[in-house]
Amino acid sequence: MTDLSFTQDETYVVQPREIESLLKRLWNEANGEGEESPVMQVRTQNLLAFIPSAFSNAETLRAIDAASVQHPGRTITMIATDDEQAPVANVAIACRIGSGGKQLCGEQIAITCGYGGEPLPSIAASLTVPGVPVFLWWHGDPPFTSQVFDSLVETADRVILDSRSWNAPFETLKELAQHSAKHAPHIAYTDLHWTRLTPWRRQTAQCFDLPDALPQLYRLRQVTIEHGSDDHDYVEALLFVGWLASGLNWKIGQSGNGRLTMRGQNTTVAIDLRRREHSDGLQAVTLSSADAEFKLSYVPETECVRTEITLPGAMPIERVARFKAQPLEAMISEELNMLDRDRHFERALQIAAEIVGGEPRT
């Protein structure tokens, strides 16, 4: 658990130099008058979070606060409204207890602004700490042709999106793939749906740690993925297929009319994506060759994944792994640990978008 030991804040009309002045005063108050300061100012990164007012809820704001406390630095949360509200900011110092009892502290600046957030990129640029990485989390649909989006992306080393918050996930997935390919390697994109897949990818890869299992990976004939009933869950399943295909050098053989096949070096793999009603996210993954099967099934009652491995001439192997869904703040925090481009995601994204492009949805 994150230990939020204290915050100091004040609300006032935004002027960038006034924010810096107020932060300086808050730091002076936090340090106290003793010889040894009880707090340590940490500036390891900038986190810019753009939140349209429709997504400005307690869970989202709490997740940003928790992630920024876990990764101290300067966090600038931008809440965009469609009215004519002048920019107003809430400024705070937030701390957690580090090793040795020292309080590790970062800065939190939350700005609410009308006009669709048009003034926000220039305000954020003036407040960004130089010399440390800049992460941008854009919540909601990424407007790739918007000046606000472009300006914020240009300042970022890494851009975090969440396809679960998209209104039109299939179209936006294709747009993201095009935008990512066009601007690589200058812009590093990722998607929190990809982060949600991390434990699934890890458990799947571990199936083939067994010496007798590895050869079966290159003989797969069928992949069956059961996922939730929402279109966003389908996108998650596509990213998983993209991960498999990119790692095994599969090419899309047929996509459309409800059928999907992949071509390997010496095999054709049928991909079966099945919606499971009243479910959320991935629910089961089954990889089958002519004489082997690897099945991973989520068990919601125990929050675990059961892995069943059947190999020729061997007793079945069963494993159970803890599989609790990550809260939003944990996923953001995980992405803040990575600065470089995630080439595995980029390749999976391109394949997922290609599948969507060849398979009309209703």
mmCIF file of C-alpha atoms in Angstrom:
data_model
loop_
_atom_site.group_PDB
_atom_site.id
_atom_site.type_symbol
_atom_site.label_atom_id
_atom_site.label_comp_id
_atom_site.label_asym_id
_atom_site.label_seq_id
_atom_site.Cartn_x
_atom_site.Cartn_y
_atom_site.Cartn_z
ATOM 1 C CA MET A 1 0.000 0.000 0.000
ATOM 2 C CA THR A 2 1.144 3.534 -0.701
ATOM 3 C CA ASP A 3 1.742 5.588 2.438
ATOM 4 C CA LEU A 4 0.501 9.119 1.831
ATOM 5 C CA SER A 5 1.992 10.860 4.822
ATOM 6 C CA PHE A 6 0.841 14.397 4.127
ATOM 7 C CA THR A 7 -0.239 16.897 1.530
ATOM 8 C CA GLN A 8 -0.135 20.666 1.480
ATOM 9 C CA ASP A 9 -2.266 22.467 -1.062
ATOM 10 C CA GLU A 10 -3.779 25.741 -2.141
ATOM 11 C CA THR A 11 -6.160 26.651 -4.965
ATOM 12 C CA TYR A 12 -5.817 29.778 -7.096
ATOM 13 C CA VAL A 13 -6.074 31.131 -10.666
ATOM 14 C CA VAL A 14 -3.278 29.752 -12.805
ATOM 15 C CA GLN A 15 -0.210 31.744 -13.700
ATOM 16 C CA PRO A 16 2.788 29.451 -14.277
ATOM 17 C CA ARG A 17 5.238 31.625 -12.365
ATOM 18 C CA GLU A 18 2.787 31.762 -9.453
ATOM 19 C CA ILE A 19 2.616 27.969 -9.374
ATOM 20 C CA GLU A 20 6.398 27.743 -9.134
ATOM 21 C CA SER A 21 6.407 30.383 -6.404
ATOM 22 C CA LEU A 22 3.745 28.554 -4.430
ATOM 23 C CA LEU A 23 5.557 25.240 -4.775
ATOM 24 C CA LYS A 24 8.731 26.845 -3.484
ATOM 25 C CA ARG A 25 6.841 28.113 -0.433
ATOM 26 C CA LEU A 26 5.270 24.701 0.174
ATOM 27 C CA TRP A 27 8.699 23.063 0.013
ATOM 28 C CA ASN A 28 10.079 25.552 2.512
ATOM 29 C CA GLU A 29 7.205 24.822 4.877
ATOM 30 C CA ALA A 30 7.625 21.070 4.444
ATOM 31 C CA ASN A 31 11.362 21.194 5.128
ATOM 32 C CA GLY A 32 10.884 23.017 8.410
ATOM 33 C CA GLU A 33 13.589 24.856 10.278
ATOM 34 C CA GLY A 34 15.626 21.928 11.602
ATOM 35 C CA GLU A 35 19.131 21.117 10.431
ATOM 36 C CA GLU A 36 18.023 17.849 8.833
ATOM 37 C CA SER A 37 14.964 18.066 6.631
ATOM 38 C CA PRO A 38 12.296 15.408 7.245
ATOM 39 C CA VAL A 39 11.451 15.345 3.530
ATOM 40 C CA MET A 40 13.351 14.687 0.329
ATOM 41 C CA GLN A 41 12.285 16.413 -2.872
ATOM 42 C CA VAL A 42 12.292 13.889 -5.734
ATOM 43 C CA ARG A 43 12.068 14.785 -9.407
ATOM 44 C CA THR A 44 12.548 11.573 -11.346
ATOM 45 C CA GLN A 45 9.947 12.297 -14.030
ATOM 46 C CA ASN A 46 7.092 14.413 -15.321
ATOM 47 C CA LEU A 47 3.672 12.789 -15.576
ATOM 48 C CA LEU A 48 1.167 14.690 -17.710
ATOM 49 C CA ALA A 49 -2.363 13.316 -17.406
ATOM 50 C CA PHE A 50 -5.007 14.663 -19.797
ATOM 51 C CA ILE A 51 -8.519 13.894 -18.592
ATOM 52 C CA PRO A 52 -11.637 15.047 -20.468
ATOM 53 C CA SER A 53 -14.271 16.142 -17.959
ATOM 54 C CA ALA A 54 -16.421 13.104 -18.837
ATOM 55 C CA PHE A 55 -13.698 10.861 -17.365
ATOM 56 C CA SER A 56 -12.911 13.087 -14.386
ATOM 57 C CA ASN A 57 -14.166 10.808 -11.639
ATOM 58 C CA ALA A 58 -12.857 9.922 -8.214
ATOM 59 C CA GLU A 59 -11.349 6.599 -9.340
ATOM 60 C CA THR A 60 -9.347 8.183 -12.158
ATOM 61 C CA LEU A 61 -8.040 11.071 -10.067
ATOM 62 C CA ARG A 62 -7.207 8.746 -7.181
ATOM 63 C CA ALA A 63 -5.263 6.496 -9.558
ATOM 64 C CA ILE A 64 -3.181 9.438 -10.796
ATOM 65 C CA ASP A 65 -2.454 10.558 -7.242
ATOM 66 C CA ALA A 66 -1.446 7.047 -6.163
ATOM 67 C CA ALA A 67 0.802 6.479 -9.188
ATOM 68 C CA SER A 68 2.481 9.853 -8.759
ATOM 69 C CA VAL A 69 3.166 9.158 -5.087
ATOM 70 C CA GLN A 70 4.694 5.803 -5.993
ATOM 71 C CA HIS A 71 6.841 7.550 -8.644
ATOM 72 C CA PRO A 72 7.658 10.948 -7.118
ATOM 73 C CA GLY A 73 8.265 13.782 -9.535
ATOM 74 C CA ARG A 74 6.051 16.468 -10.994
ATOM 75 C CA THR A 75 2.549 15.373 -11.932
ATOM 76 C CA ILE A 76 0.387 17.745 -13.959
ATOM 77 C CA THR A 77 -3.228 16.608 -14.222
ATOM 78 C CA MET A 78 -5.175 18.486 -16.894
ATOM 79 C CA ILE A 79 -8.973 18.332 -16.748
ATOM 80 C CA ALA A 80 -10.512 19.718 -19.934
ATOM 81 C CA THR A 81 -14.065 21.063 -20.023
ATOM 82 C CA ASP A 82 -16.114 22.434 -22.913
ATOM 83 C CA ASP A 83 -17.228 25.610 -21.157
ATOM 84 C CA GLU A 84 -15.359 28.924 -20.986
ATOM 85 C CA GLN A 85 -13.762 28.380 -17.603
ATOM 86 C CA ALA A 86 -10.414 30.095 -17.083
ATOM 87 C CA PRO A 87 -7.604 27.778 -15.956
ATOM 88 C CA VAL A 88 -7.655 27.081 -12.209
ATOM 89 C CA ALA A 89 -5.084 24.953 -10.420
ATOM 90 C CA ASN A 90 -4.753 22.964 -7.238
ATOM 91 C CA VAL A 91 -1.131 22.649 -6.128
ATOM 92 C CA ALA A 92 0.138 20.123 -3.590
ATOM 93 C CA ILE A 93 3.152 18.276 -2.261
ATOM 94 C CA ALA A 94 2.517 14.574 -1.623
ATOM 95 C CA CYS A 95 4.868 12.168 0.127
ATOM 96 C CA ARG A 96 5.400 8.525 0.948
ATOM 97 C CA ILE A 97 7.700 6.914 3.475
ATOM 98 C CA GLY A 98 10.940 5.702 1.918
ATOM 99 C CA SER A 99 13.778 3.595 3.310
ATOM 100 C CA GLY A 100 15.136 4.852 6.592
ATOM 101 C CA GLY A 101 11.897 6.664 7.353
ATOM 102 C CA LYS A 102 12.657 9.538 4.998
ATOM 103 C CA GLN A 103 9.646 11.090 3.312
ATOM 104 C CA LEU A 104 10.015 11.020 -0.481
ATOM 105 C CA CYS A 105 7.977 13.860 -1.912
ATOM 106 C CA GLY A 106 6.777 14.958 -5.319
ATOM 107 C CA GLU A 107 4.632 17.745 -6.685
ATOM 108 C CA GLN A 108 1.034 17.450 -7.827
ATOM 109 C CA ILE A 109 -0.529 20.156 -9.985
ATOM 110 C CA ALA A 110 -4.154 19.713 -11.073
ATOM 111 C CA ILE A 111 -5.434 22.210 -13.646
ATOM 112 C CA THR A 112 -9.062 22.521 -14.722
ATOM 113 C CA CYS A 113 -9.564 24.467 -17.927
ATOM 114 C CA GLY A 114 -12.372 25.187 -20.389
ATOM 115 C CA TYR A 115 -12.246 25.727 -24.155
ATOM 116 C CA GLY A 116 -11.694 21.989 -24.677
ATOM 117 C CA GLY A 117 -8.333 22.288 -22.943
ATOM 118 C CA GLU A 118 -6.756 24.425 -25.684
ATOM 119 C CA PRO A 119 -4.617 26.486 -23.246
ATOM 120 C CA LEU A 120 -3.332 23.393 -21.426
ATOM 121 C CA PRO A 121 -0.352 22.352 -23.623
ATOM 122 C CA SER A 122 1.367 25.734 -23.256
ATOM 123 C CA ILE A 123 0.728 25.770 -19.499
ATOM 124 C CA ALA A 124 2.062 22.218 -19.141
ATOM 125 C CA ALA A 125 5.128 23.015 -21.258
ATOM 126 C CA SER A 126 6.023 25.937 -18.994
ATOM 127 C CA LEU A 127 5.734 23.722 -15.897
ATOM 128 C CA THR A 128 7.546 20.624 -17.160
ATOM 129 C CA VAL A 129 10.782 19.926 -15.297
ATOM 130 C CA PRO A 130 13.680 19.755 -17.793
ATOM 131 C CA GLY A 131 16.187 16.930 -17.864
ATOM 132 C CA VAL A 132 13.862 14.126 -16.717
ATOM 133 C CA PRO A 133 11.484 11.903 -18.730
ATOM 134 C CA VAL A 134 8.000 13.081 -19.665
ATOM 135 C CA PHE A 135 5.110 10.593 -19.627
ATOM 136 C CA LEU A 136 1.732 11.506 -21.080
ATOM 137 C CA TRP A 137 -1.373 9.595 -20.076
ATOM 138 C CA TRP A 138 -4.261 10.491 -22.379
ATOM 139 C CA HIS A 139 -7.559 9.154 -21.055
ATOM 140 C CA GLY A 140 -10.351 8.700 -23.573
ATOM 141 C CA ASP A 141 -10.276 8.818 -27.362
ATOM 142 C CA PRO A 142 -6.959 10.141 -28.713
ATOM 143 C CA PRO A 143 -7.819 12.871 -31.262
ATOM 144 C CA PHE A 144 -4.877 12.330 -33.607
ATOM 145 C CA THR A 145 -5.647 15.456 -35.648
ATOM 146 C CA SER A 146 -6.100 17.726 -32.614
ATOM 147 C CA GLN A 147 -3.572 20.467 -31.914
ATOM 148 C CA VAL A 148 -3.987 19.855 -28.167
ATOM 149 C CA PHE A 149 -3.109 16.178 -28.570
ATOM 150 C CA ASP A 150 -0.224 16.821 -30.970
ATOM 151 C CA SER A 151 1.302 19.499 -28.751
ATOM 152 C CA LEU A 152 1.245 17.309 -25.652
ATOM 153 C CA VAL A 153 2.553 14.267 -27.526
ATOM 154 C CA GLU A 154 5.472 16.301 -28.871
ATOM 155 C CA THR A 155 6.625 16.987 -25.303
ATOM 156 C CA ALA A 156 6.405 13.337 -24.220
ATOM 157 C CA ASP A 157 8.947 10.532 -24.239
ATOM 158 C CA ARG A 158 6.199 7.955 -23.774
ATOM 159 C CA VAL A 159 2.437 8.121 -24.389
ATOM 160 C CA ILE A 160 0.072 5.912 -22.385
ATOM 161 C CA LEU A 161 -3.411 5.272 -23.795
ATOM 162 C CA ASP A 162 -6.280 3.096 -22.596
ATOM 163 C CA SER A 163 -8.306 1.487 -25.361
ATOM 164 C CA ARG A 164 -10.944 0.501 -22.799
ATOM 165 C CA SER A 165 -11.923 4.184 -22.661
ATOM 166 C CA TRP A 166 -12.396 4.525 -26.445
ATOM 167 C CA ASN A 167 -15.860 5.078 -27.905
ATOM 168 C CA ALA A 168 -14.990 3.389 -31.226
ATOM 169 C CA PRO A 169 -12.251 0.880 -30.306
ATOM 170 C CA PHE A 170 -11.852 -0.746 -33.745
ATOM 171 C CA GLU A 171 -11.490 2.468 -35.718
ATOM 172 C CA THR A 172 -9.257 4.045 -33.076
ATOM 173 C CA LEU A 173 -7.073 0.925 -32.977
ATOM 174 C CA LYS A 174 -6.444 1.258 -36.717
ATOM 175 C CA GLU A 175 -5.735 4.987 -36.359
ATOM 176 C CA LEU A 176 -3.290 4.335 -33.532
ATOM 177 C CA ALA A 177 -1.459 1.709 -35.589
ATOM 178 C CA GLN A 178 -1.123 4.142 -38.487
ATOM 179 C CA HIS A 179 -0.017 6.977 -36.211
ATOM 180 C CA SER A 180 2.457 4.762 -34.354
ATOM 181 C CA ALA A 181 4.031 3.477 -37.578
ATOM 182 C CA LYS A 182 4.218 6.964 -39.064
ATOM 183 C CA HIS A 183 5.893 8.577 -36.066
ATOM 184 C CA ALA A 184 8.153 5.734 -34.914
ATOM 185 C CA PRO A 185 10.718 5.858 -33.437
ATOM 186 C CA HIS A 186 10.096 9.387 -32.159
ATOM 187 C CA ILE A 187 6.921 8.618 -30.188
ATOM 188 C CA ALA A 188 6.647 5.581 -27.903
ATOM 189 C CA TYR A 189 3.030 4.511 -27.474
ATOM 190 C CA THR A 190 1.534 1.907 -25.185
ATOM 191 C CA ASP A 191 -1.968 0.846 -24.181
ATOM 192 C CA LEU A 192 -3.195 -0.150 -20.715
ATOM 193 C CA HIS A 193 -4.981 -3.059 -22.408
ATOM 194 C CA TRP A 194 -1.480 -4.333 -23.196
ATOM 195 C CA THR A 195 -0.575 -3.890 -19.533
ATOM 196 C CA ARG A 196 -3.637 -5.928 -18.547
ATOM 197 C CA LEU A 197 -2.297 -8.710 -20.765
ATOM 198 C CA THR A 198 1.073 -8.892 -18.988
ATOM 199 C CA PRO A 199 0.133 -11.777 -16.644
ATOM 200 C CA TRP A 200 -1.538 -13.667 -19.503
ATOM 201 C CA ARG A 201 1.559 -13.312 -21.662
ATOM 202 C CA ARG A 202 3.798 -14.321 -18.774
ATOM 203 C CA GLN A 203 1.805 -17.457 -17.926
ATOM 204 C CA THR A 204 1.562 -18.450 -21.592
ATOM 205 C CA ALA A 205 5.313 -18.113 -22.090
ATOM 206 C CA GLN A 206 5.974 -20.205 -18.977
ATOM 207 C CA CYS A 207 4.042 -23.102 -20.519
ATOM 208 C CA PHE A 208 6.904 -23.578 -22.954
ATOM 209 C CA ASP A 209 9.709 -23.499 -20.400
ATOM 210 C CA LEU A 210 9.449 -27.292 -20.309
ATOM 211 C CA PRO A 211 11.940 -28.863 -22.773
ATOM 212 C CA ASP A 212 9.277 -31.210 -24.220
ATOM 213 C CA ALA A 213 6.818 -28.337 -24.611
ATOM 214 C CA LEU A 214 8.949 -25.929 -26.608
ATOM 215 C CA PRO A 215 8.884 -27.882 -29.920
ATOM 216 C CA GLN A 216 5.070 -27.882 -29.745
ATOM 217 C CA LEU A 217 5.070 -24.091 -29.909
ATOM 218 C CA TYR A 218 6.110 -24.292 -33.554
ATOM 219 C CA ARG A 219 3.538 -26.982 -34.368
ATOM 220 C CA LEU A 220 0.438 -25.169 -33.171
ATOM 221 C CA ARG A 221 -2.652 -25.632 -35.321
ATOM 222 C CA GLN A 222 -5.379 -23.982 -33.250
ATOM 223 C CA VAL A 223 -5.586 -21.002 -30.895
ATOM 224 C CA THR A 224 -8.867 -20.439 -29.050
ATOM 225 C CA ILE A 225 -9.347 -17.290 -26.994
ATOM 226 C CA GLU A 226 -12.429 -16.686 -24.876
ATOM 227 C CA HIS A 227 -13.007 -13.071 -23.919
ATOM 228 C CA GLY A 228 -15.663 -10.761 -22.515
ATOM 229 C CA SER A 229 -18.675 -9.645 -24.489
ATOM 230 C CA ASP A 230 -17.612 -6.017 -24.940
ATOM 231 C CA ASP A 231 -15.841 -4.743 -28.081
ATOM 232 C CA HIS A 232 -13.007 -3.532 -25.828
ATOM 233 C CA ASP A 233 -12.488 -7.136 -24.706
ATOM 234 C CA TYR A 234 -12.226 -8.147 -28.363
ATOM 235 C CA VAL A 235 -9.443 -5.580 -28.807
ATOM 236 C CA GLU A 236 -7.617 -7.132 -25.858
ATOM 237 C CA ALA A 237 -7.921 -10.556 -27.475
ATOM 238 C CA LEU A 238 -6.599 -9.162 -30.767
ATOM 239 C CA LEU A 239 -3.543 -7.724 -29.018
ATOM 240 C CA PHE A 240 -2.885 -11.157 -27.522
ATOM 241 C CA VAL A 241 -3.141 -12.720 -30.993
ATOM 242 C CA GLY A 242 -0.802 -10.012 -32.276
ATOM 243 C CA TRP A 243 1.702 -10.875 -29.559
ATOM 244 C CA LEU A 244 1.643 -14.569 -30.486
ATOM 245 C CA ALA A 245 1.862 -13.845 -34.196
ATOM 246 C CA SER A 246 4.755 -11.408 -33.902
ATOM 247 C CA GLY A 247 6.726 -13.726 -31.619
ATOM 248 C CA LEU A 248 6.230 -16.764 -33.856
ATOM 249 C CA ASN A 249 6.527 -14.860 -37.138
ATOM 250 C CA TRP A 250 3.002 -15.717 -38.237
ATOM 251 C CA LYS A 251 1.397 -13.873 -41.124
ATOM 252 C CA ILE A 252 -2.308 -13.250 -41.542
ATOM 253 C CA GLY A 253 -3.686 -15.871 -43.903
ATOM 254 C CA GLN A 254 -7.389 -15.080 -43.910
ATOM 255 C CA SER A 255 -9.347 -12.449 -42.013
ATOM 256 C CA GLY A 256 -13.019 -11.722 -42.406
ATOM 257 C CA ASN A 257 -16.447 -13.335 -42.351
ATOM 258 C CA GLY A 258 -15.792 -14.553 -38.829
ATOM 259 C CA ARG A 259 -12.723 -16.567 -39.847
ATOM 260 C CA LEU A 260 -9.105 -15.900 -39.020
ATOM 261 C CA THR A 261 -6.077 -17.984 -39.903
ATOM 262 C CA MET A 262 -2.361 -17.407 -39.518
ATOM 263 C CA ARG A 263 0.426 -18.854 -41.628
ATOM 264 C CA GLY A 264 3.563 -20.075 -39.926
ATOM 265 C CA GLN A 265 6.711 -21.346 -41.591
ATOM 266 C CA ASN A 266 5.380 -24.872 -41.974
ATOM 267 C CA THR A 267 1.853 -24.690 -40.635
ATOM 268 C CA THR A 268 -1.494 -22.940 -40.780
ATOM 269 C CA VAL A 269 -3.017 -21.889 -37.467
ATOM 270 C CA ALA A 270 -6.760 -21.378 -37.011
ATOM 271 C CA ILE A 271 -7.631 -18.551 -34.613
ATOM 272 C CA ASP A 272 -10.984 -18.834 -32.844
ATOM 273 C CA LEU A 273 -12.095 -15.761 -30.873
ATOM 274 C CA ARG A 274 -15.144 -16.457 -28.726
ATOM 275 C CA ARG A 275 -17.190 -13.951 -26.776
ATOM 276 C CA ARG A 276 -18.277 -15.049 -23.317
ATOM 277 C CA GLU A 277 -21.339 -13.213 -22.021
ATOM 278 C CA HIS A 278 -21.280 -11.471 -18.643
ATOM 279 C CA SER A 279 -17.474 -11.568 -18.571
ATOM 280 C CA ASP A 280 -14.697 -9.016 -18.690
ATOM 281 C CA GLY A 281 -11.291 -9.228 -20.370
ATOM 282 C CA LEU A 282 -9.613 -12.490 -21.326
ATOM 283 C CA GLN A 283 -11.180 -15.591 -19.787
ATOM 284 C CA ALA A 284 -9.351 -18.528 -21.367
ATOM 285 C CA VAL A 285 -6.587 -19.294 -23.859
ATOM 286 C CA THR A 286 -6.086 -22.711 -25.454
ATOM 287 C CA LEU A 287 -3.128 -23.508 -27.724
ATOM 288 C CA SER A 288 -3.322 -26.842 -29.528
ATOM 289 C CA SER A 289 -1.023 -28.854 -31.773
ATOM 290 C CA ALA A 290 -1.741 -32.288 -33.240
ATOM 291 C CA ASP A 291 -0.829 -34.082 -30.007
ATOM 292 C CA ALA A 292 -0.450 -31.427 -27.295
ATOM 293 C CA GLU A 293 -2.627 -28.840 -25.599
ATOM 294 C CA PHE A 294 -1.924 -25.848 -23.374
ATOM 295 C CA LYS A 295 -4.983 -24.375 -21.675
ATOM 296 C CA LEU A 296 -5.109 -21.351 -19.383
ATOM 297 C CA SER A 297 -8.421 -20.615 -17.652
ATOM 298 C CA TYR A 298 -9.298 -17.722 -15.372
ATOM 299 C CA VAL A 299 -11.141 -18.780 -12.204
ATOM 300 C CA PRO A 300 -12.885 -15.663 -10.847
ATOM 301 C CA GLU A 301 -13.969 -17.310 -7.579
ATOM 302 C CA THR A 302 -10.352 -17.753 -6.498
ATOM 303 C CA GLU A 303 -8.799 -14.963 -8.613
ATOM 304 C CA CYS A 304 -6.322 -17.330 -10.194
ATOM 305 C CA VAL A 305 -5.461 -18.874 -13.554
ATOM 306 C CA ARG A 306 -5.334 -22.633 -13.879
ATOM 307 C CA THR A 307 -2.877 -23.916 -16.478
ATOM 308 C CA GLU A 308 -3.314 -27.430 -17.870
ATOM 309 C CA ILE A 309 -0.563 -28.881 -20.066
ATOM 310 C CA THR A 310 -1.024 -32.113 -22.001
ATOM 311 C CA LEU A 311 2.066 -33.496 -23.763
ATOM 312 C CA PRO A 312 2.440 -36.775 -25.693
ATOM 313 C CA GLY A 313 3.615 -39.677 -23.550
ATOM 314 C CA ALA A 314 3.507 -37.682 -20.310
ATOM 315 C CA MET A 315 1.187 -37.199 -17.367
ATOM 316 C CA PRO A 316 -0.905 -34.007 -17.531
ATOM 317 C CA ILE A 317 0.611 -31.038 -15.736
ATOM 318 C CA GLU A 318 -1.523 -28.579 -13.802
ATOM 319 C CA ARG A 319 -0.470 -25.245 -12.307
ATOM 320 C CA VAL A 320 -2.352 -22.542 -10.456
ATOM 321 C CA ALA A 321 -1.165 -18.931 -10.314
ATOM 322 C CA ARG A 322 -2.535 -15.898 -8.508
ATOM 323 C CA PHE A 323 -4.252 -13.654 -11.029
ATOM 324 C CA LYS A 324 -5.886 -10.692 -9.353
ATOM 325 C CA ALA A 325 -6.877 -7.869 -11.701
ATOM 326 C CA GLN A 326 -4.624 -4.852 -11.368
ATOM 327 C CA PRO A 327 -6.220 -1.571 -10.291
ATOM 328 C CA LEU A 328 -5.793 1.425 -12.563
ATOM 329 C CA GLU A 329 -3.052 3.003 -10.443
ATOM 330 C CA ALA A 330 -0.987 -0.211 -10.535
ATOM 331 C CA MET A 331 -1.140 -0.359 -14.336
ATOM 332 C CA ILE A 332 -0.124 3.296 -14.682
ATOM 333 C CA SER A 333 2.685 2.722 -12.198
ATOM 334 C CA GLU A 334 3.895 -0.298 -14.197
ATOM 335 C CA GLU A 335 4.070 1.781 -17.370
ATOM 336 C CA LEU A 336 5.992 4.521 -15.557
ATOM 337 C CA ASN A 337 8.769 1.980 -14.973
ATOM 338 C CA MET A 338 9.408 1.751 -18.711
ATOM 339 C CA LEU A 339 10.826 4.577 -20.787
ATOM 340 C CA ASP A 340 11.919 2.920 -24.029
ATOM 341 C CA ARG A 341 9.663 1.913 -26.887
ATOM 342 C CA ASP A 342 7.848 -1.370 -26.349
ATOM 343 C CA ARG A 343 8.522 -3.051 -29.676
ATOM 344 C CA HIS A 344 6.509 -6.122 -28.677
ATOM 345 C CA PHE A 345 3.457 -3.899 -28.247
ATOM 346 C CA GLU A 346 4.117 -2.025 -31.477
ATOM 347 C CA ARG A 347 4.296 -5.246 -33.490
ATOM 348 C CA ALA A 348 1.211 -6.687 -31.775
ATOM 349 C CA LEU A 349 -0.657 -3.440 -32.446
ATOM 350 C CA GLN A 350 0.086 -3.540 -36.173
ATOM 351 C CA ILE A 351 -1.132 -7.128 -36.474
ATOM 352 C CA ALA A 352 -4.271 -6.452 -34.410
ATOM 353 C CA ALA A 353 -5.094 -3.438 -36.583
ATOM 354 C CA GLU A 354 -4.531 -5.470 -39.742
ATOM 355 C CA ILE A 355 -6.981 -8.092 -38.490
ATOM 356 C CA VAL A 356 -9.581 -5.418 -37.705
ATOM 357 C CA GLY A 357 -9.058 -3.896 -41.139
ATOM 358 C CA GLY A 358 -9.890 -7.177 -42.829
ATOM 359 C CA GLU A 359 -12.842 -8.115 -40.649
ATOM 360 C CA PRO A 360 -15.882 -5.810 -40.806
ATOM 361 C CA ARG A 361 -17.636 -5.493 -37.466
ATOM 362 C CA THR A 362 -21.319 -4.950 -36.773
#
